[in-house]
PDB file of C-alpha atoms and ligand atoms in Angstrom:
ATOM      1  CA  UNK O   1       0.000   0.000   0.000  1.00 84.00           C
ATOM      2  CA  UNK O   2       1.206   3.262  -0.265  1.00 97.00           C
ATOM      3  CA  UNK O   3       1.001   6.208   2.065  1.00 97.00           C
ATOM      4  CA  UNK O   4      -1.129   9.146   0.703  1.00 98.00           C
ATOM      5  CA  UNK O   5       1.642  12.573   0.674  1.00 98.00           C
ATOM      6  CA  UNK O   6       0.112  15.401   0.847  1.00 98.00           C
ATOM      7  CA  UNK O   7       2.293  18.582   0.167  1.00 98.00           C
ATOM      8  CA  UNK O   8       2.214  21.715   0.054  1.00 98.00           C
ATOM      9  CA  UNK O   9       3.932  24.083  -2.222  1.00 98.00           C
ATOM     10  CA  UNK O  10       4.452  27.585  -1.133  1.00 98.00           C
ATOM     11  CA  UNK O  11       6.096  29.353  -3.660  1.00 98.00           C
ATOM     12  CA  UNK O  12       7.485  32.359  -3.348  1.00 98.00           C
ATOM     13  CA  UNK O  13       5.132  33.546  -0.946  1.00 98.00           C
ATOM     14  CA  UNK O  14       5.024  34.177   3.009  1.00 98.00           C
ATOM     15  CA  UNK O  15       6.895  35.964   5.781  1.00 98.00           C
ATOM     16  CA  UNK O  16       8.354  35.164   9.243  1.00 98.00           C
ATOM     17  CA  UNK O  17       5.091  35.781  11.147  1.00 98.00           C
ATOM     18  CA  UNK O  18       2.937  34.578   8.111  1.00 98.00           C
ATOM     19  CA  UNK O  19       4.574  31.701   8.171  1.00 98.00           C
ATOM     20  CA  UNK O  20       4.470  30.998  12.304  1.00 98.00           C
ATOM     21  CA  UNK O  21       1.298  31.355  11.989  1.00 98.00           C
ATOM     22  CA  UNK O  22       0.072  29.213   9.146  1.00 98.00           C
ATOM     23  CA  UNK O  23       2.364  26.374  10.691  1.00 98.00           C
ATOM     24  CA  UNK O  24       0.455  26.629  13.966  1.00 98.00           C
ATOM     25  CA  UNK O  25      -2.716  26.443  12.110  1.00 98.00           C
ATOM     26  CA  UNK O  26      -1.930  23.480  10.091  1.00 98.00           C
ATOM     27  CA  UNK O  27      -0.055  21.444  13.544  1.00 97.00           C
ATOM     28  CA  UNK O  28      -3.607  21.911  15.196  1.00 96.00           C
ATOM     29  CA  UNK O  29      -5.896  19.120  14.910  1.00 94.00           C
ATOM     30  CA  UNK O  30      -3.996  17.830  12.208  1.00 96.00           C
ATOM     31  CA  UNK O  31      -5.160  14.121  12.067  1.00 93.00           C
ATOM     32  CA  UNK O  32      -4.467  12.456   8.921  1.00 94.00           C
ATOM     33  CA  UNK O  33      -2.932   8.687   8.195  1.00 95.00           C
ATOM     34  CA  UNK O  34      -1.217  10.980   5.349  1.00 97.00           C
ATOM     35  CA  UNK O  35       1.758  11.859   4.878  1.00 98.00           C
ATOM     36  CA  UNK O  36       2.148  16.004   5.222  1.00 98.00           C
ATOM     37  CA  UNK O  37       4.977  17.822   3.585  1.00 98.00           C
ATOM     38  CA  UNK O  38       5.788  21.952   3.600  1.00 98.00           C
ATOM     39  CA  UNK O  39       8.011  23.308   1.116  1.00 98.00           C
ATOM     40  CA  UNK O  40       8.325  26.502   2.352  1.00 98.00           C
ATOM     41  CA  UNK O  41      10.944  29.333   0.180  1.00 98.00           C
ATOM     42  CA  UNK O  42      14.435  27.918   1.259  1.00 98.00           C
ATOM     43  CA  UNK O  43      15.043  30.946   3.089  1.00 98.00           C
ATOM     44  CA  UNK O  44      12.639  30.044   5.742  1.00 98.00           C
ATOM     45  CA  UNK O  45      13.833  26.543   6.125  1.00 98.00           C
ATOM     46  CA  UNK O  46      15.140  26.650   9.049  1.00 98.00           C
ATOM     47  CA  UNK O  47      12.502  28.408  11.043  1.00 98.00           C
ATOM     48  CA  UNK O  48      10.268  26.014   9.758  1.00 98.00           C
ATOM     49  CA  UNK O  49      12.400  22.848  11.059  1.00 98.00           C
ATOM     50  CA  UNK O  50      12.045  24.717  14.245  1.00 98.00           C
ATOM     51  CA  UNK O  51       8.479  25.021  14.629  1.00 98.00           C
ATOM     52  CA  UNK O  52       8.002  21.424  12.957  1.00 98.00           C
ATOM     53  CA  UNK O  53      10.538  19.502  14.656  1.00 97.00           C
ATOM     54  CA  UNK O  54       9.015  16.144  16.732  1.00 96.00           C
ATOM     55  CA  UNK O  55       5.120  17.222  15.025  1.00 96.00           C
ATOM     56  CA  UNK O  56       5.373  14.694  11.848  1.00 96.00           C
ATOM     57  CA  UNK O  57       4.870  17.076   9.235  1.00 98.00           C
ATOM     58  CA  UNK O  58       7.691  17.027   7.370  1.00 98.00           C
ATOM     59  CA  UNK O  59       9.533  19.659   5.322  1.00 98.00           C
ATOM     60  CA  UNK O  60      11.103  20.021   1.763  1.00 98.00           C
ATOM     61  CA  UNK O  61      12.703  22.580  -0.828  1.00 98.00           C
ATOM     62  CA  UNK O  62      10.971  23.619  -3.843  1.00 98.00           C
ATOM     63  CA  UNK O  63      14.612  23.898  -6.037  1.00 98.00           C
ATOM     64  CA  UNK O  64      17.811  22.588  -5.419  1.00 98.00           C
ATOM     65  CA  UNK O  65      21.025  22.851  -6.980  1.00 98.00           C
ATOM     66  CA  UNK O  66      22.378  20.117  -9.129  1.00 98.00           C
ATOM     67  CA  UNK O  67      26.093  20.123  -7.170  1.00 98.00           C
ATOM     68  CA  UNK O  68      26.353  20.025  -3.181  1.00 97.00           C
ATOM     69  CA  UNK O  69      28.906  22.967  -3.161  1.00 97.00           C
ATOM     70  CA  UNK O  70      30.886  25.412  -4.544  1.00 98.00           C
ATOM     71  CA  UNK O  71      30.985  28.620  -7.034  1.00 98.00           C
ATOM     72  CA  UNK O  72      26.958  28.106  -7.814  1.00 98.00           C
ATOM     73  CA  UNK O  73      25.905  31.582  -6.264  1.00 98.00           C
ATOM     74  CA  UNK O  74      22.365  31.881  -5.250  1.00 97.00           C
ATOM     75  CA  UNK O  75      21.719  28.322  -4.843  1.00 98.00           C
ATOM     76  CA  UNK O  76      20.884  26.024  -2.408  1.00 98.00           C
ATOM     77  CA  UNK O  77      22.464  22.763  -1.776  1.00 98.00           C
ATOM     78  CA  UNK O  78      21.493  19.452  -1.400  1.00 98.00           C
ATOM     79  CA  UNK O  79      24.075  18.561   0.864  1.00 97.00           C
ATOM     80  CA  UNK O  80      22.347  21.771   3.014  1.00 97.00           C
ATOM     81  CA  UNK O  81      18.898  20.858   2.792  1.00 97.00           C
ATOM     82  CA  UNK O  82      20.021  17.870   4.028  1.00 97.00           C
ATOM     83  CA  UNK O  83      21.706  19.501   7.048  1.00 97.00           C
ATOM     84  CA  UNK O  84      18.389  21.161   8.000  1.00 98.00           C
ATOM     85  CA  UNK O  85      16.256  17.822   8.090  1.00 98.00           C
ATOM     86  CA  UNK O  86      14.844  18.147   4.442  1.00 98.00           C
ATOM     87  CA  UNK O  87      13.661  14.841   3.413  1.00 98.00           C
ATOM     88  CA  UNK O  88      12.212  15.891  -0.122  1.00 98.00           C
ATOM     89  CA  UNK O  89      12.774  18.681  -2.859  1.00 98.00           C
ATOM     90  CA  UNK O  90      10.311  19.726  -5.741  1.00 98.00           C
ATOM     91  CA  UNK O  91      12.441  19.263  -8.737  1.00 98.00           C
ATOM     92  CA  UNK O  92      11.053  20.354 -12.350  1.00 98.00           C
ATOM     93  CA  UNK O  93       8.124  22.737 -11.231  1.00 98.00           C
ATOM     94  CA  UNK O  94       6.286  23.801 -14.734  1.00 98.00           C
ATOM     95  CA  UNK O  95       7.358  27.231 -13.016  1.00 98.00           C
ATOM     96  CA  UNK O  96      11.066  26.492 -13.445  1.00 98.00           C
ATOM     97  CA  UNK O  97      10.947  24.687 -16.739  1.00 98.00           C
ATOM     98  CA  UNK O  98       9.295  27.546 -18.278  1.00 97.00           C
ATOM     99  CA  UNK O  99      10.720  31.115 -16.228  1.00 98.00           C
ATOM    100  CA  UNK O 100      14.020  29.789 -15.841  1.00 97.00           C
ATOM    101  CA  UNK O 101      14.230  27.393 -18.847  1.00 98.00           C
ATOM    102  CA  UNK O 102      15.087  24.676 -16.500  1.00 98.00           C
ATOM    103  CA  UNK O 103      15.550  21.444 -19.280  1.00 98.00           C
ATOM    104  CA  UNK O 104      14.593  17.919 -18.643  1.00 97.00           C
ATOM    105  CA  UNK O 105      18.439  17.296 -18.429  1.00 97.00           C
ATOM    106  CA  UNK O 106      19.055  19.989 -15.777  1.00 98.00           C
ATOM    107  CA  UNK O 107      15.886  18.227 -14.095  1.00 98.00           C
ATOM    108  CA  UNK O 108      17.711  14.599 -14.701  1.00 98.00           C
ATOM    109  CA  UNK O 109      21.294  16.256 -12.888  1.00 98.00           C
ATOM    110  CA  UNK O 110      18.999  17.871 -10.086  1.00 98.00           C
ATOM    111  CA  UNK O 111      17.140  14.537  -9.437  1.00 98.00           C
ATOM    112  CA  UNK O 112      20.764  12.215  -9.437  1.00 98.00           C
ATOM    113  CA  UNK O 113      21.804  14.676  -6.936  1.00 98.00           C
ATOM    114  CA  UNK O 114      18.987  14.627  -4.349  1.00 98.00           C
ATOM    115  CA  UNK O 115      19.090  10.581  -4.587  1.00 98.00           C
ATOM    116  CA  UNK O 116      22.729  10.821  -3.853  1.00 96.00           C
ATOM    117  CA  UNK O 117      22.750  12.493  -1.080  1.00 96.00           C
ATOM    118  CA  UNK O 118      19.771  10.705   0.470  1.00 96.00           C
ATOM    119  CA  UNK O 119      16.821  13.171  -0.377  1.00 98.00           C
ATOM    120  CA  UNK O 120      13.553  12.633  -2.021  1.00 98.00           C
ATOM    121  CA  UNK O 121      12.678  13.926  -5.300  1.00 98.00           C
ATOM    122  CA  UNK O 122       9.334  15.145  -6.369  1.00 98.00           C
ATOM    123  CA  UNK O 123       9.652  15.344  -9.789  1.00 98.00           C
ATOM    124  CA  UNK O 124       6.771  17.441 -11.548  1.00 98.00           C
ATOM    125  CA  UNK O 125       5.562  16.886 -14.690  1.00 98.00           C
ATOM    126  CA  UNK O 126       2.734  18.133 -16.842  1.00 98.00           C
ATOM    127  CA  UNK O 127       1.555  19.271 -20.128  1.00 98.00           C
ATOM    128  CA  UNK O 128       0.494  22.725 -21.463  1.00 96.00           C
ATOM    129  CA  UNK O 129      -3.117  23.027 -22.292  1.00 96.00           C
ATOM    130  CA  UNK O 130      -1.798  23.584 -25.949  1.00 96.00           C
ATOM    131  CA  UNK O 131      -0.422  20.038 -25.818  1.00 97.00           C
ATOM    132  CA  UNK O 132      -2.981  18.654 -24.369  1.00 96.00           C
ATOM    133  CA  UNK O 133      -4.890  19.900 -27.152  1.00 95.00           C
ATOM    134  CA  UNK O 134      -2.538  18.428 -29.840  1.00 97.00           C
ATOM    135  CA  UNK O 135      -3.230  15.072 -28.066  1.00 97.00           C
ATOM    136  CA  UNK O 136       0.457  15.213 -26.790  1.00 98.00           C
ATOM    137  CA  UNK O 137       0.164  14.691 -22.986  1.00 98.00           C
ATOM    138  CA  UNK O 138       1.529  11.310 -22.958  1.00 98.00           C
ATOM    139  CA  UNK O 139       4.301  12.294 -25.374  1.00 98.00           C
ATOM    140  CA  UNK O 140       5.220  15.606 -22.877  1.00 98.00           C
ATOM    141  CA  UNK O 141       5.353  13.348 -19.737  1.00 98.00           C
ATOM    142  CA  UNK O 142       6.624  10.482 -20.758  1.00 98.00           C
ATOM    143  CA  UNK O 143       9.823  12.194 -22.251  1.00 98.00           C
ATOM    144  CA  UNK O 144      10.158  14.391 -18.857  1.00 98.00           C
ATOM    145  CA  UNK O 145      10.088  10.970 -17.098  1.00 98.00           C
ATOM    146  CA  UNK O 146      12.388   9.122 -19.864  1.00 97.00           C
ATOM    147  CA  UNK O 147      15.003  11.370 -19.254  1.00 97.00           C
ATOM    148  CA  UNK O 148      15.085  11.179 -15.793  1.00 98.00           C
ATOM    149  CA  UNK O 149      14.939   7.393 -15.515  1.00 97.00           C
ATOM    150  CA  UNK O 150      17.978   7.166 -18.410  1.00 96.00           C
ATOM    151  CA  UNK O 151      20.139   9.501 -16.296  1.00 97.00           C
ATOM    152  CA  UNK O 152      19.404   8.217 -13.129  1.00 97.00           C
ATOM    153  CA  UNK O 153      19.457   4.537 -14.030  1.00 95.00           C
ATOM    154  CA  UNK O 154      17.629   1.665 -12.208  1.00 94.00           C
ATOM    155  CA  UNK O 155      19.652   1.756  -8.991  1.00 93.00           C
ATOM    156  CA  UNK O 156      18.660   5.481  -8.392  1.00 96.00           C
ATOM    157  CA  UNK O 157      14.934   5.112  -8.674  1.00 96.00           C
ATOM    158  CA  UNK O 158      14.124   3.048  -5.321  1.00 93.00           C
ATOM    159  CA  UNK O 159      12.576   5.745  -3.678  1.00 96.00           C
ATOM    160  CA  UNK O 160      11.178   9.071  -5.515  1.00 98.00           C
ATOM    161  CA  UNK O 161       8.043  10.830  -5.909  1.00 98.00           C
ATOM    162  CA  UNK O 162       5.986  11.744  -9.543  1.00 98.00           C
ATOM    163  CA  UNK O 163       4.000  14.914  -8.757  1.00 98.00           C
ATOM    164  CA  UNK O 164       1.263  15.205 -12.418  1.00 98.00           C
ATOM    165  CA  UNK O 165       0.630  18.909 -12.746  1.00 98.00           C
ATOM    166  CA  UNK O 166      -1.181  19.975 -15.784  1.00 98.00           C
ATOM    167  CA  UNK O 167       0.184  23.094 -16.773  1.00 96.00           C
ATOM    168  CA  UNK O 168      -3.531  24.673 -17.487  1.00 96.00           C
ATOM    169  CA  UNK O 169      -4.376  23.741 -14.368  1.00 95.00           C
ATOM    170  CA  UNK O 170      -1.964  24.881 -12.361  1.00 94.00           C
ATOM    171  CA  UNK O 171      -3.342  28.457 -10.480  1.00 91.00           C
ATOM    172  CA  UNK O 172      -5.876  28.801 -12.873  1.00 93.00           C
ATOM    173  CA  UNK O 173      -8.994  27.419 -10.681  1.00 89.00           C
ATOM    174  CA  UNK O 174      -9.336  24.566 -13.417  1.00 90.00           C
ATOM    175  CA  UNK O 175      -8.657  21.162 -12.044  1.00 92.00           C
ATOM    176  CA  UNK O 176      -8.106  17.773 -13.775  1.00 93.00           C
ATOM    177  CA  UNK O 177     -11.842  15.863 -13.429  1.00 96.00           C
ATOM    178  CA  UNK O 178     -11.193  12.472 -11.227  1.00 97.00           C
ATOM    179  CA  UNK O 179     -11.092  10.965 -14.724  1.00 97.00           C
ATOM    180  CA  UNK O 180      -8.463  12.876 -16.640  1.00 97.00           C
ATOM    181  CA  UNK O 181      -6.109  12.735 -13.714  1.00 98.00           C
ATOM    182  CA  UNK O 182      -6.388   8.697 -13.537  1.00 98.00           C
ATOM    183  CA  UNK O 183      -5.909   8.161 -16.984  1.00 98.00           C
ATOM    184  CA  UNK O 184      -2.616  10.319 -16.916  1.00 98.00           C
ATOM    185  CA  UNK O 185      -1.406   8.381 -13.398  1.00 98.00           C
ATOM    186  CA  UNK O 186      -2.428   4.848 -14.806  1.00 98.00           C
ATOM    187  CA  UNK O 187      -0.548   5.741 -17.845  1.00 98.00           C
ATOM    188  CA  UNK O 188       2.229   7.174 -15.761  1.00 98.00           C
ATOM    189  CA  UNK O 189       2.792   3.900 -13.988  1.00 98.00           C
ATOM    190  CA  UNK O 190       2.647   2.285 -16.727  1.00 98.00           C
ATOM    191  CA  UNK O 191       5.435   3.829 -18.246  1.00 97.00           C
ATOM    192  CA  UNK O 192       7.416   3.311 -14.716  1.00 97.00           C
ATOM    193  CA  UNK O 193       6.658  -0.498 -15.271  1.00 97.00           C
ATOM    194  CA  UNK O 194       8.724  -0.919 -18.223  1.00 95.00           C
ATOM    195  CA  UNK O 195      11.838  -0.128 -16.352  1.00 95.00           C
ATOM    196  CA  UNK O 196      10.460  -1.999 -13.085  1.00 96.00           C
ATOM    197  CA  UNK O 197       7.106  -3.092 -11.729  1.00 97.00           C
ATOM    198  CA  UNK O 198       8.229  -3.234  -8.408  1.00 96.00           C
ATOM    199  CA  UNK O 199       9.485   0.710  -8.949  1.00 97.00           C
ATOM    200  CA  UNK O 200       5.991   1.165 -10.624  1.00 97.00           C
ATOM    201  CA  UNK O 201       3.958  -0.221  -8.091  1.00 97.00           C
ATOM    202  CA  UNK O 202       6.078   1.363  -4.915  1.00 97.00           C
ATOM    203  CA  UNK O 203       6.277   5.031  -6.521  1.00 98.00           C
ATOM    204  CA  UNK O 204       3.527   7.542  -5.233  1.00 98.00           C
ATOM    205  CA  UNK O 205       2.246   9.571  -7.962  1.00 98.00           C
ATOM    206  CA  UNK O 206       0.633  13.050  -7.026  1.00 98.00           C
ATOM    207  CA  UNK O 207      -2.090  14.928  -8.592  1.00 98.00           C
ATOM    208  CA  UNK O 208      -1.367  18.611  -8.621  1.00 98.00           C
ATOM    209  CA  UNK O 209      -3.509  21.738 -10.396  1.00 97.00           C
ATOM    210  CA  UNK O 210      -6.035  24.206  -8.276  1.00 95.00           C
ATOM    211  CA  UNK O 211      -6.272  20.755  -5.854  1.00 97.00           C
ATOM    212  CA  UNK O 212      -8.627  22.300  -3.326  1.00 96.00           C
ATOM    213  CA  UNK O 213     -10.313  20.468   0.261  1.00 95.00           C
ATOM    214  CA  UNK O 214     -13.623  20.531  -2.400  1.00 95.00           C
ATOM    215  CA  UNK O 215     -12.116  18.158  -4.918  1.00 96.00           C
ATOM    216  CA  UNK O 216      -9.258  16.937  -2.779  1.00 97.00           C
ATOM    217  CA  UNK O 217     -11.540  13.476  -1.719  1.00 97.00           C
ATOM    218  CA  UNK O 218     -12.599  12.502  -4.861  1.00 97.00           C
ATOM    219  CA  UNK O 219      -9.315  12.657  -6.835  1.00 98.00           C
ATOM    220  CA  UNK O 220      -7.497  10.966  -4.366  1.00 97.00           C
ATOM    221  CA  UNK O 221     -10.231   8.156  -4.572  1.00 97.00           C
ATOM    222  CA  UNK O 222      -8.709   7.422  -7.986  1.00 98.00           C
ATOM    223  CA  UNK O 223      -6.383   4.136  -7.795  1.00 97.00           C
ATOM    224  CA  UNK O 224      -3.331   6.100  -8.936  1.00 98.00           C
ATOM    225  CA  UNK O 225      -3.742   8.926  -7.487  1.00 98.00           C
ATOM    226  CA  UNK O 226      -1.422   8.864  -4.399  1.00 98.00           C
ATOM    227  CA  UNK O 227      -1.570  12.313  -3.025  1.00 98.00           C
ATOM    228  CA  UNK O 228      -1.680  15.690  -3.945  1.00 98.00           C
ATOM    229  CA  UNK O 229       1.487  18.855  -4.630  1.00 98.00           C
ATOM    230  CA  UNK O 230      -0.684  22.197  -3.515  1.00 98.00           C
ATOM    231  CA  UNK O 231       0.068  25.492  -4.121  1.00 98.00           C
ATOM    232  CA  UNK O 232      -2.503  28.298  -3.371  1.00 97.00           C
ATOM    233  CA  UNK O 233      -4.161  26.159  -0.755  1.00 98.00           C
ATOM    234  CA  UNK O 234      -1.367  25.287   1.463  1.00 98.00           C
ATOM    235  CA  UNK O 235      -1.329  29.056   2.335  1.00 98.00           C
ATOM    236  CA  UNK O 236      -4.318  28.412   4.065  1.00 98.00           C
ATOM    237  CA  UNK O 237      -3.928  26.549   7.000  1.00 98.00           C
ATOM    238  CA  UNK O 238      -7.729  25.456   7.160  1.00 97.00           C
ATOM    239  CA  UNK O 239      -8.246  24.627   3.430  1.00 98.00           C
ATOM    240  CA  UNK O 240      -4.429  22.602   3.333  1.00 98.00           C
ATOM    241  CA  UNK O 241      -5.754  20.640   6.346  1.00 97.00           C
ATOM    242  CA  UNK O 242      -8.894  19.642   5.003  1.00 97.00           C
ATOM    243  CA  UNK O 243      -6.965  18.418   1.988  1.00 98.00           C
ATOM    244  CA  UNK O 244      -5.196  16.254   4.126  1.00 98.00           C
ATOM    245  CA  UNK O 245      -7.978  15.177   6.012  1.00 97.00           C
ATOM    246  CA  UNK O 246      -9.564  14.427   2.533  1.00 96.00           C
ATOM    247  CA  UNK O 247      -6.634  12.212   2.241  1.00 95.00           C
ATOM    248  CA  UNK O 248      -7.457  10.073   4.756  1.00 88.00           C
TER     249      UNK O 248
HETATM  250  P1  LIG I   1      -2.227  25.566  -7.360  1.00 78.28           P
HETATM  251  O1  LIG I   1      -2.690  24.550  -6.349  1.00 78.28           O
HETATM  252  O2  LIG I   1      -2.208  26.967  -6.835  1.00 78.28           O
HETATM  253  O3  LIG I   1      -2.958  25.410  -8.664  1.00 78.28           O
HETATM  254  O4  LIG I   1      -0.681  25.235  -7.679  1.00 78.28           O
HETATM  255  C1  LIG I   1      -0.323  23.947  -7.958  1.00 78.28           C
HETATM  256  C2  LIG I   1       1.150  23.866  -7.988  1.00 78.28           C
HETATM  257  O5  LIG I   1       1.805  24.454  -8.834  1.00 78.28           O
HETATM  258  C3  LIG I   1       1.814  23.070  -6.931  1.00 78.28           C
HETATM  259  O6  LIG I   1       3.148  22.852  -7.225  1.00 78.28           O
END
């Protein structure tokens, strides 16, 4: 079986007392056989660890560098993260991939680097609505995955996470239907199957895209759908809670 995750992505949004106080919203009451991630903006990462320290909800990066030191200014480490208790990093946010040009091989180096030093990736992938229109989602996210799974190589994929983000729906108030998101995820696993079915079967695939505590219960009902990458509700401790109560 595999544990629901539940995480939320911040962005670049929040402040020292924001962020105190949507931490002690979300910590209160919390009751969910999910697993609950922050990824806060790195520079808060270590108030965070303080405040979540010994509470189970665990925290994450949203970027990381593809080396662990060195002449790379402006970015944050692996090797760092892993120094302030981060267990998992967003790699490959449609975000980065399109304002920063981020490729699928800079996602590939990123991901080899987390695994290396003992962090979980949550590798996003989606397709534009433009591709999606062409019939191409399959095409755009199983050549984000390919390249990945060619760099890192069997050995490297024993424990990483898939988030599915559909570009169109990502901040837009459109979400996947139950439907659209399965047949993606099914698909998905199906791809990871070819290299191993015990990778396949083990790797948690989330649904992410305007993922809300009203549509949080039944996309998660879907068979593949193993949790859910949330952006403009995790900055509201209420609504990110009752997506994780959603999840069970
Ligand atoms: P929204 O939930 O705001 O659509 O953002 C999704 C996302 O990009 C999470 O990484």
């Amino acid at each position: 079986m595999r544990q629901p995750l539940i995480a939320g992505n911040w962005k670049m949004n929040g402040s020292s007392q924001s962020i105190s106080e949507l931490l002690d919203g979300v910590i209160s009451g919390l009751e969910s056989k999910a697993e609950v991630l922050v990824c806060p903006p790195a520079i808060y990462i270590q108030q965070v660890r303080d405040i979540l320290r010994g509470t189970g909800v665990k925290w994450g990066l949203q970027n990381v560098a593809a080396e662990t030191k060195g002449a790379y200014t402006g970015e944050t480490s692996p090797l760092m993260a892993k120094d302030l208790g981060c267990e998992y990093a967003i790699i490959g946010h449609s975000e980065r991939r399109t304002l920063y040009k981020e490729t699928d091989q800079d996602v590939a180096a990123k991901f080899c680097c987390l695994v290396d030093q003992g962090i979980t990736p949550v590798l996003c992938v989606g397709e534009s609505l433009e591709e999606r229109q062409r019939g191409d989602t399959m095409k755009v996210v199983a050549a984000q995955i390919d390249c990945v799974i060619e760099k890192a190589g069997i050995e490297r994929l024993s424990d990483f996470v898939i988030a599915y983000e559909p570009v169109w729906a990502i901040g837009t108030g459109l979400t996947a239907t139950p439907e659209q998101a399965q047949e993606v995820h099914a698909a998905i696993r199906g791809l990871l199957s070819r290299t191993s079915e015990e990778v396949a079967q083990k790797t948690r695939i989330l649904y992410g895209g305007s993922m809300k505590a009203a549509n949080a219960a039944e996309l998660v009902a879907q068979p593949d759908v193993d949790g859910g990458l949330i952006g403009g509700a995790s900055l509201v401790a209420e609504d990110f809670k009752a997506i994780c109560h959603a999840a069970g």
